[in-house]
Short mmCIF file of C-alpha atoms and ligand atoms in Angstrom, two decimals:
data_model
loop_
_atom_site.label_atom_id
_atom_site.label_comp_id
_atom_site.label_asym_id
_atom_site.label_seq_id
_atom_site.Cartn_x
_atom_site.Cartn_y
_atom_site.Cartn_z
CA MET A 1 159.49 64.08 137.31
CA THR A 2 156.15 66.27 136.83
CA GLU A 3 153.47 67.60 138.71
CA LEU A 4 151.51 64.65 137.71
CA ASP A 5 153.70 63.00 140.27
CA GLY A 6 151.72 63.90 143.58
CA THR A 7 148.31 63.22 141.88
CA LEU A 8 149.69 59.55 140.61
CA THR A 9 150.92 58.83 143.98
CA ASP A 10 147.41 60.21 145.87
CA LEU A 11 145.22 57.80 143.48
CA ALA A 12 148.04 54.79 143.99
CA ARG A 13 147.69 55.17 147.49
CA GLN A 14 143.93 54.76 147.07
CA ARG A 15 141.79 51.57 147.80
CA SER A 16 138.09 50.72 147.69
CA VAL A 17 137.41 48.91 150.23
CA GLY A 18 133.40 48.62 149.24
CA GLU A 19 132.81 49.51 145.71
CA PRO A 20 135.04 49.28 142.69
CA ILE A 21 137.28 52.65 141.80
CA VAL A 22 135.87 53.06 138.02
CA SER A 23 138.75 54.47 136.00
CA LEU A 24 137.99 56.57 132.62
CA TYR A 25 141.11 57.00 130.13
CA LEU A 26 139.11 59.17 126.41
CA ASP A 27 140.61 59.83 123.75
CA VAL A 28 138.68 63.66 123.75
CA ARG A 29 139.40 64.36 120.35
CA TRP A 30 136.29 64.85 117.81
CA ALA A 31 136.14 66.08 114.33
CA ASP A 32 132.87 65.41 113.65
CA GLU A 33 129.97 63.76 114.99
CA GLN A 34 130.62 60.66 114.51
CA GLN A 35 133.71 60.76 116.55
CA ARG A 36 131.42 62.25 119.15
CA GLU A 37 129.02 59.45 119.14
CA ARG A 38 131.30 57.07 118.98
CA VAL A 39 133.63 57.90 122.46
CA ARG A 40 129.35 58.07 123.77
CA LEU A 41 128.99 54.74 122.63
CA PHE A 42 131.85 53.06 123.73
CA VAL A 43 131.46 54.18 127.34
CA GLN A 44 127.64 53.41 127.43
CA GLU A 45 128.59 50.26 126.23
CA ARG A 46 131.43 49.35 128.90
CA VAL A 47 129.13 50.10 131.71
CA ARG A 48 126.54 48.00 130.40
CA HIS A 49 129.45 45.42 130.24
CA THR A 50 130.43 46.78 133.38
CA LEU A 51 126.50 46.46 135.33
CA ALA A 52 126.51 43.08 134.11
CA HIS A 53 128.88 41.66 137.20
CA TYR A 54 127.09 42.89 139.35
CA PRO A 55 123.99 41.50 139.18
CA PRO A 56 120.63 43.82 141.15
CA GLY A 57 121.01 42.65 144.82
CA THR A 58 124.49 42.98 145.18
CA PRO A 59 125.86 45.12 147.91
CA ASP A 60 128.25 47.07 145.74
CA ARG A 61 125.56 48.23 142.32
CA PRO A 62 123.90 50.90 143.69
CA ALA A 63 126.83 53.10 144.84
CA LEU A 64 128.92 51.53 141.90
CA ASP A 65 125.55 51.89 139.82
CA ARG A 66 125.29 55.66 141.16
CA THR A 67 129.27 56.37 140.05
CA LEU A 68 128.91 54.70 136.72
CA GLN A 69 125.68 57.26 135.93
CA ARG A 70 127.12 59.74 137.07
CA VAL A 71 130.23 58.71 135.05
CA LEU A 72 128.48 58.45 131.76
CA GLU A 73 126.55 62.59 132.28
CA HIS A 74 130.39 64.22 132.40
CA VAL A 75 130.53 62.19 129.42
CA ASN A 76 127.73 63.34 127.63
CA GLY A 77 128.46 66.67 128.22
CA LEU A 78 131.94 66.24 126.90
CA THR A 79 131.00 65.94 123.62
CA THR A 80 128.65 67.99 123.62
CA GLN A 81 130.79 70.93 124.26
CA ALA A 82 131.36 72.66 121.22
CA SER A 83 135.41 72.22 121.33
CA PRO A 84 137.77 70.37 124.03
CA ALA A 85 139.78 73.66 124.81
CA GLU A 86 142.50 71.90 122.78
CA LYS A 87 142.87 68.80 124.57
CA ASP A 88 142.58 65.47 123.42
CA GLY A 89 143.01 63.18 125.92
CA PHE A 90 140.64 62.50 129.37
CA ALA A 91 141.65 60.66 132.20
CA LEU A 92 139.20 59.91 135.10
CA PHE A 93 138.91 58.29 138.75
CA ALA A 94 135.79 58.22 140.56
CA CYS A 95 134.58 56.50 143.45
CA GLU A 96 132.09 57.19 145.50
CA GLY A 97 132.80 55.80 148.69
CA LEU A 98 136.22 56.86 148.87
CA GLY A 99 134.81 60.73 147.71
CA LEU A 100 136.94 60.69 144.75
CA TRP A 101 135.55 61.82 141.54
CA GLN A 102 139.00 63.24 140.02
CA PRO A 103 138.50 64.43 135.68
CA MET A 104 141.85 65.75 134.39
CA SER A 105 142.35 67.06 130.88
CA PHE A 106 145.53 67.06 128.58
CA ARG A 107 146.98 67.78 125.21
CA ARG A 108 147.81 63.70 124.24
CA PRO A 109 144.87 61.45 123.82
CA PHE A 110 144.88 57.90 125.61
CA THR A 111 144.61 54.52 124.45
CA PRO A 112 140.26 54.33 125.49
CA GLU A 113 139.56 52.87 128.58
CA LEU A 114 136.62 52.34 131.65
CA CYS A 115 137.24 49.16 133.78
CA THR A 116 136.58 49.04 137.15
CA ASP A 117 138.73 47.34 140.12
CA ALA A 118 139.84 47.75 143.94
CA ILE A 119 142.92 49.80 142.28
CA PRO A 120 142.75 52.79 140.26
CA HIS A 121 144.65 51.96 136.66
CA LEU A 122 147.30 54.25 136.51
CA VAL A 123 149.94 52.39 133.54
CA GLN A 124 148.47 55.34 131.02
CA LEU A 125 148.86 57.47 133.29
CA ALA A 126 152.94 57.24 134.68
CA ARG A 127 153.41 57.14 130.83
CA LEU A 128 151.42 60.43 130.05
CA ALA A 129 153.79 61.98 133.01
CA ASP A 130 157.00 60.29 131.65
CA ASP A 131 156.27 61.77 127.98
CA PHE A 132 155.80 65.37 129.10
CA GLU A 133 158.41 66.05 131.41
CA PRO A 134 158.14 69.79 132.09
CA ALA A 135 160.74 71.46 130.18
CA ILE A 136 161.94 75.43 129.62
CA VAL A 137 162.19 76.95 126.21
CA VAL A 138 164.68 79.47 125.68
CA VAL A 139 164.97 81.95 122.11
CA PRO A 140 167.60 84.26 123.73
CA ASN A 141 167.92 87.61 120.99
CA GLN A 142 170.10 91.00 121.78
CA ALA A 143 167.99 92.38 124.18
CA GLY A 144 167.48 88.90 126.39
CA ALA A 145 165.43 85.79 125.96
CA ASP A 146 161.73 85.25 124.72
CA VAL A 147 161.19 82.07 127.82
CA TYR A 148 158.07 79.43 127.64
CA GLU A 149 157.82 77.26 130.06
CA VAL A 150 155.52 73.74 128.99
CA ARG A 151 153.84 71.63 130.78
CA LEU A 152 152.16 68.28 130.92
CA GLY A 153 152.34 68.79 127.03
CA ASP A 154 151.44 72.36 127.08
CA LEU A 155 152.36 75.56 127.60
CA ALA A 156 152.19 76.93 131.05
CA THR A 157 153.47 80.17 130.92
CA GLU A 158 155.61 82.62 128.48
CA SER A 159 157.29 85.77 129.62
CA SER A 160 159.96 88.39 127.19
CA LEU A 161 163.34 88.58 129.68
CA ARG A 162 164.54 92.25 128.31
CA GLY A 163 167.62 94.14 130.11
CA PHE A 164 167.24 97.33 129.79
CA VAL A 165 168.32 99.64 126.84
CA PRO A 166 171.00 102.22 127.73
CA ARG A 167 169.79 106.44 127.02
CA ARG A 168 173.55 106.71 124.88
CA ASP A 169 171.84 103.57 122.38
CA ARG A 170 168.99 105.31 122.04
CA ASP A 171 171.01 107.95 120.47
CA ARG A 172 172.93 105.73 118.16
CA PHE A 173 169.84 105.11 116.12
CA ASN A 174 170.21 108.93 115.16
CA PRO A 175 173.80 108.42 113.40
CA GLY A 176 172.66 111.60 112.14
CA ALA A 177 173.93 113.83 114.86
CA ALA A 178 177.46 113.04 114.68
CA ARG A 179 180.40 114.83 112.38
CA PRO A 180 181.06 113.27 109.78
CA GLY A 181 184.86 113.42 110.72
CA GLN A 182 184.09 110.91 113.98
CA ARG A 183 181.29 108.77 111.99
CA PHE A 184 183.70 106.10 111.88
CA GLU A 185 185.68 105.84 115.88
CA ARG A 186 182.20 107.19 116.88
CA GLN A 187 181.03 104.01 115.02
CA GLU A 188 183.08 100.96 115.73
CA LYS A 189 182.57 102.54 119.48
CA ASP A 190 178.65 101.72 119.81
CA GLY A 191 179.95 98.45 117.78
CA ARG A 192 181.91 97.85 120.73
CA HIS A 193 179.67 99.41 123.71
CA GLU A 194 176.46 97.49 121.68
CA GLU A 195 177.99 93.91 122.50
CA ALA A 196 178.52 94.92 126.09
CA PHE A 197 174.83 95.59 126.31
CA ILE A 198 174.12 92.67 124.68
CA GLN A 199 175.96 90.33 125.97
CA LYS A 200 174.83 92.48 129.58
CA ASN A 201 171.27 90.88 128.71
CA ARG A 202 172.07 87.84 128.18
CA ARG A 203 173.81 87.35 131.11
CA ALA A 204 170.51 88.41 132.74
CA ALA A 205 168.31 85.69 130.95
CA ALA A 206 170.79 83.17 131.60
CA ALA A 207 170.41 84.11 135.21
CA GLU A 208 167.04 83.95 135.77
CA VAL A 209 166.19 80.41 133.09
CA GLU A 210 168.99 79.12 135.71
CA LEU A 211 166.48 80.60 138.23
CA ARG A 212 163.30 78.77 137.02
CA LEU A 213 165.22 75.79 136.00
CA SER A 214 165.45 75.07 139.87
CA ARG A 215 162.14 76.19 140.42
CA THR A 216 160.96 73.07 138.36
CA PRO A 217 163.14 70.34 139.16
CA GLY A 218 163.33 67.70 136.60
CA ALA A 219 162.63 70.36 134.27
CA HIS A 220 164.05 70.12 130.26
CA LEU A 221 166.56 72.93 129.05
CA VAL A 222 165.70 73.74 124.91
CA LEU A 223 167.24 76.43 123.58
CA VAL A 224 166.22 78.12 120.03
CA GLY A 225 168.07 79.76 117.68
CA THR A 226 171.16 79.95 115.12
CA ALA A 227 173.93 78.20 116.48
CA GLN A 228 175.75 81.43 117.16
CA ASN A 229 173.23 82.90 119.16
CA VAL A 230 172.49 79.34 120.62
CA ALA A 231 176.55 79.38 121.76
CA ALA A 232 177.02 82.74 122.95
CA PHE A 233 174.07 81.75 125.33
CA GLU A 234 174.47 78.97 126.65
CA ARG A 235 178.00 79.98 127.49
CA GLU A 236 177.06 82.18 130.78
CA LEU A 237 174.92 79.18 131.74
CA PRO A 238 176.95 77.66 135.00
CA GLU A 239 177.99 74.49 134.54
CA ARG A 240 174.48 72.83 136.32
CA ALA A 241 172.62 74.20 134.11
CA ARG A 242 174.02 73.18 130.85
CA ALA A 243 173.64 70.16 131.58
CA ARG A 244 169.98 70.21 131.47
CA VAL A 245 169.56 71.11 127.58
CA ILE A 246 168.72 67.87 125.83
CA ALA A 247 167.98 70.19 122.67
CA ARG A 248 169.24 72.67 120.26
CA LEU A 249 166.81 73.66 117.72
CA PRO A 250 166.59 75.54 114.90
CA ARG A 251 164.10 78.72 114.93
CA PRO A 252 160.87 76.97 113.06
CA ARG A 253 158.85 79.23 110.39
CA GLU A 254 155.13 79.56 112.62
CA TRP A 255 157.79 81.42 115.41
CA GLU A 256 157.85 84.63 112.83
CA SER A 257 154.21 84.71 113.73
CA THR A 258 153.13 85.66 116.69
CA GLY A 259 150.11 84.28 119.00
CA GLY A 260 148.05 81.11 118.86
CA ALA A 261 150.53 80.12 116.02
CA ARG A 262 153.97 80.79 117.78
CA ARG A 263 152.34 79.17 121.18
CA ASP A 264 151.96 76.06 118.89
CA GLY A 265 154.94 76.46 117.56
CA VAL A 266 157.08 75.91 120.72
CA VAL A 267 154.97 73.03 122.37
CA ALA A 268 155.34 71.17 119.25
CA GLY A 269 159.00 72.17 119.84
CA ALA A 270 159.30 71.41 123.43
CA ALA A 271 157.55 67.93 123.07
CA ALA A 272 159.24 66.80 121.13
CA ALA A 273 162.36 67.01 121.82
CA VAL A 274 161.31 65.68 124.98
CA ALA A 275 159.70 62.90 123.49
CA GLU A 276 162.74 62.28 121.43
CA HIS A 277 164.82 63.05 124.64
CA GLU A 278 162.05 60.36 126.45
CA ARG A 279 163.32 57.19 124.10
CA ALA A 280 166.78 57.74 124.12
CA ALA A 281 166.84 57.68 128.15
CA GLU A 282 164.70 54.64 128.20
CA ARG A 283 166.89 52.80 126.18
CA ARG A 284 169.81 53.35 128.65
CA ILE A 285 167.84 52.74 131.76
CA VAL A 286 166.28 49.26 130.48
CA ASP A 287 170.58 48.64 128.94
CA VAL A 288 171.89 49.79 132.68
CA LEU A 289 168.60 47.50 134.08
CA VAL A 290 169.17 44.74 132.49
CA GLY A 291 172.98 45.25 133.04
CA GLU A 292 172.15 46.49 137.55
CA ALA A 293 170.09 42.39 137.01
CA LEU A 294 172.63 40.22 135.41
CA ARG A 295 175.14 41.37 137.90
CA GLY A 296 173.45 40.77 140.69
CA GLY A 297 173.47 44.58 141.44
CA LEU A 298 170.69 46.36 142.78
CA GLY A 299 168.70 45.59 139.86
CA VAL A 300 165.68 42.55 139.21
CA VAL A 301 164.18 41.59 135.71
CA GLY A 302 161.29 39.19 135.13
CA PRO A 303 157.57 39.47 137.05
CA GLU A 304 158.26 37.08 139.90
CA ASP A 305 161.75 38.92 140.80
CA VAL A 306 159.90 42.70 140.59
CA VAL A 307 157.03 41.03 142.46
CA GLN A 308 158.86 39.26 145.45
CA ALA A 309 161.06 42.90 145.78
CA LEU A 310 157.59 44.65 145.83
CA ASN A 311 156.50 42.44 148.74
CA GLU A 312 159.87 43.26 150.40
CA GLY A 313 158.94 46.58 150.10
CA ARG A 314 162.81 47.15 148.31
CA VAL A 315 161.14 48.90 144.89
CA HIS A 316 162.77 51.92 143.92
CA ARG A 317 161.94 52.06 140.69
CA LEU A 318 159.70 50.20 138.73
CA VAL A 319 160.82 49.90 135.04
CA LEU A 320 157.51 48.89 132.52
CA GLU A 321 156.62 47.78 129.35
CA GLU A 322 154.09 49.99 128.17
CA ASP A 323 151.68 47.09 126.47
CA PHE A 324 152.59 44.55 130.04
CA GLN A 325 149.58 41.63 130.13
CA ARG A 326 149.80 39.28 132.61
CA ALA A 327 147.44 38.31 135.33
CA GLY A 328 148.69 37.22 139.08
CA TRP A 329 147.66 37.20 142.44
CA GLN A 330 147.19 39.21 145.67
CA CYS A 331 147.05 37.81 149.27
CA ASP A 332 143.12 38.44 150.69
CA ARG A 333 145.58 38.89 154.54
CA CYS A 334 148.15 40.52 153.81
CA ALA A 335 147.90 41.74 150.76
CA ALA A 336 151.31 40.17 148.97
CA LEU A 337 151.18 40.39 144.97
CA GLY A 338 152.14 37.26 143.23
CA ALA A 339 153.01 36.27 139.86
CA THR A 340 153.37 33.04 139.22
CA ARG A 341 150.75 30.94 138.15
CA GLY A 342 149.05 27.88 140.23
CA ALA A 343 149.52 28.84 143.72
CA ASP A 344 146.93 28.37 146.38
CA LEU A 345 147.60 29.90 148.99
CA CYS A 346 150.28 33.10 150.07
CA PRO A 347 154.07 31.68 150.30
CA TYR A 348 154.32 34.50 153.04
CA CYS A 349 151.35 33.56 155.21
CA GLY A 350 149.02 31.00 154.03
CA GLY A 351 146.24 33.03 154.07
CA ASP A 352 143.88 32.47 150.47
CA LEU A 353 144.42 34.32 147.36
CA HIS A 354 142.22 35.87 144.68
CA ILE A 355 143.46 36.55 140.98
CA VAL A 356 144.71 39.54 140.07
CA GLN A 357 143.66 40.37 135.45
CA GLN A 358 145.86 43.14 135.32
CA LEU A 359 149.39 42.24 137.05
CA GLY A 360 150.61 45.76 135.65
CA GLU A 361 148.60 47.83 136.73
CA ALA A 362 148.89 46.46 140.32
CA LEU A 363 152.79 46.66 140.10
CA VAL A 364 152.23 50.24 139.33
CA ALA A 365 149.39 51.12 142.09
CA ARG A 366 152.04 49.54 144.48
CA THR A 367 155.73 51.14 143.61
CA LEU A 368 153.52 54.59 144.06
CA ALA A 369 151.75 53.84 146.88
CA GLY A 370 155.05 52.78 148.74
CA GLY A 371 156.78 56.13 147.07
CA GLY A 372 159.16 55.06 144.21
CA ALA A 373 158.70 56.14 141.11
CA VAL A 374 157.80 54.09 138.06
CA GLU A 375 159.00 54.24 134.47
CA VAL A 376 156.48 52.81 131.56
CA VAL A 377 158.28 52.29 128.41
CA ALA A 378 157.65 51.88 124.55
CA HIS A 379 157.81 48.11 123.67
CA ALA A 380 160.40 46.27 121.37
CA ASN A 381 163.01 47.05 123.27
CA ARG A 382 165.38 44.60 125.87
CA LEU A 383 163.10 44.34 128.37
CA HIS A 384 160.87 42.40 126.03
CA GLY A 385 162.52 39.54 126.63
CA TYR A 386 162.50 39.97 130.72
CA ARG A 387 158.60 39.36 130.02
CA GLY A 388 158.74 43.59 130.05
CA VAL A 389 158.73 44.21 133.94
CA GLY A 390 162.25 45.43 135.53
CA ALA A 391 162.95 47.12 138.84
CA PHE A 392 165.47 49.38 140.64
CA LEU A 393 165.80 48.04 144.18
CA ARG A 394 166.25 50.85 146.75
CA GLN A 395 170.11 50.57 148.35
CA THR A 396 168.81 49.65 151.71
CA ALA A 397 168.68 45.98 152.70
CA PRO A 398 165.99 43.71 152.84
CA THR A 399 164.28 44.45 155.94
CA GLY A 400 161.80 41.40 155.52
CA LEU A 401 163.10 37.52 155.24
CA ARG A 402 161.20 35.33 154.06
CA GLY A 403 160.13 32.97 155.56
CA ALA A 404 161.25 34.23 158.87
CA SER A 405 158.62 37.44 159.10
CA PRO A 406 156.21 38.22 157.28
CA PRO A 407 158.10 40.96 155.51
CA TRP A 408 154.45 42.98 153.81
CA PRO A 409 152.45 45.27 154.82
CA THR A 410 154.94 46.42 157.60
CA ALA A 411 159.03 46.13 156.41
CA SER A 412 157.15 47.82 152.69
CA LEU A 413 155.20 50.47 154.71
CA ASP A 414 158.27 51.59 156.68
CA SER A 415 160.92 51.87 153.98
CA GLY A 416 158.07 53.17 151.46
CA ARG A 417 158.45 56.30 153.59
CA ALA A 418 162.19 56.31 153.96
ZN1 LIG B 1 149.29 36.61 152.22
#
């Protein structure tokens, strides 16, 4: 869960009625003029290629042409900027008829893509949302903790949680005030006192971290420091907060510095921890999914079963391999999707079908639009044996009976809002 979830769902509900929606993804890491030129040429070439499919006189051409020219201008503007402000990836969704113009920049580059379709292409954005789940990074210290909130791979906030230093402890740093005979006793007492106030600060910092965790659902916790400091801090966390710790890291060298280098270290450390956690989570998710499907539980694998579940409005969470490539069809009348080749008419309503070149994008958009979640997983896992797609199903029984009544779109819209 990330702050992109709402954006993804909003985009997934966009559907063009006139000219198609333009989806653009770019890698905007440029160190020299050649790389900028490569990006400009890629976009120009794709725009030319796209317009070639809309001969002059085609009804949708003028609006699409205007949108694409606007995209070109925007990209030209980007490539003439001195620095893309530490952003490596750029995404844009645009359609004049829908009043859609949504440029977005991220810390991670995308695979370059410019396409036009009735729906926005969201696989790359969904993948990014998966990989950049928010993290709260805590570096405990004697006075409390330094806390960094990392969102979408970028530092969102940075704060120092500081407890109060009691007046007596300021006195302690002036040992000359004590008479020689009292010194040992005084030191012991101060030592105990110091422990007590470190403990108090630790407790206050832990409470504040817990509060922030509760305000950021889905955020992971990354603890940084010596094993001893981290363990002491962790003991102060309630169980539910402790369960969200995904990594305990030693303090990297760049954290000793201040400012930019330190922030970069925080972001990189958190991103690596979240990415590693995500890879492991993906493997578990796929194992659970395949297990559910094999024993006839709340899971299905393979394009045909997934598409059927989606048409019936039963998909709770779609699991898709990042390089899923497959064509399918969509019904012109009831909008049902299909994965089988060679179908002539819609099995639900008998309507005419049109080819959907990128079935994966259609599955992602349909799932998100129905209020479901999407998990884009890396290639080379058990899912590949099931042609790269599966889905967890909703607990509720299917509302649509195949053949009895058309389950799409009524059934899916109802259960999608549940
Ligand atoms: Zn149909």
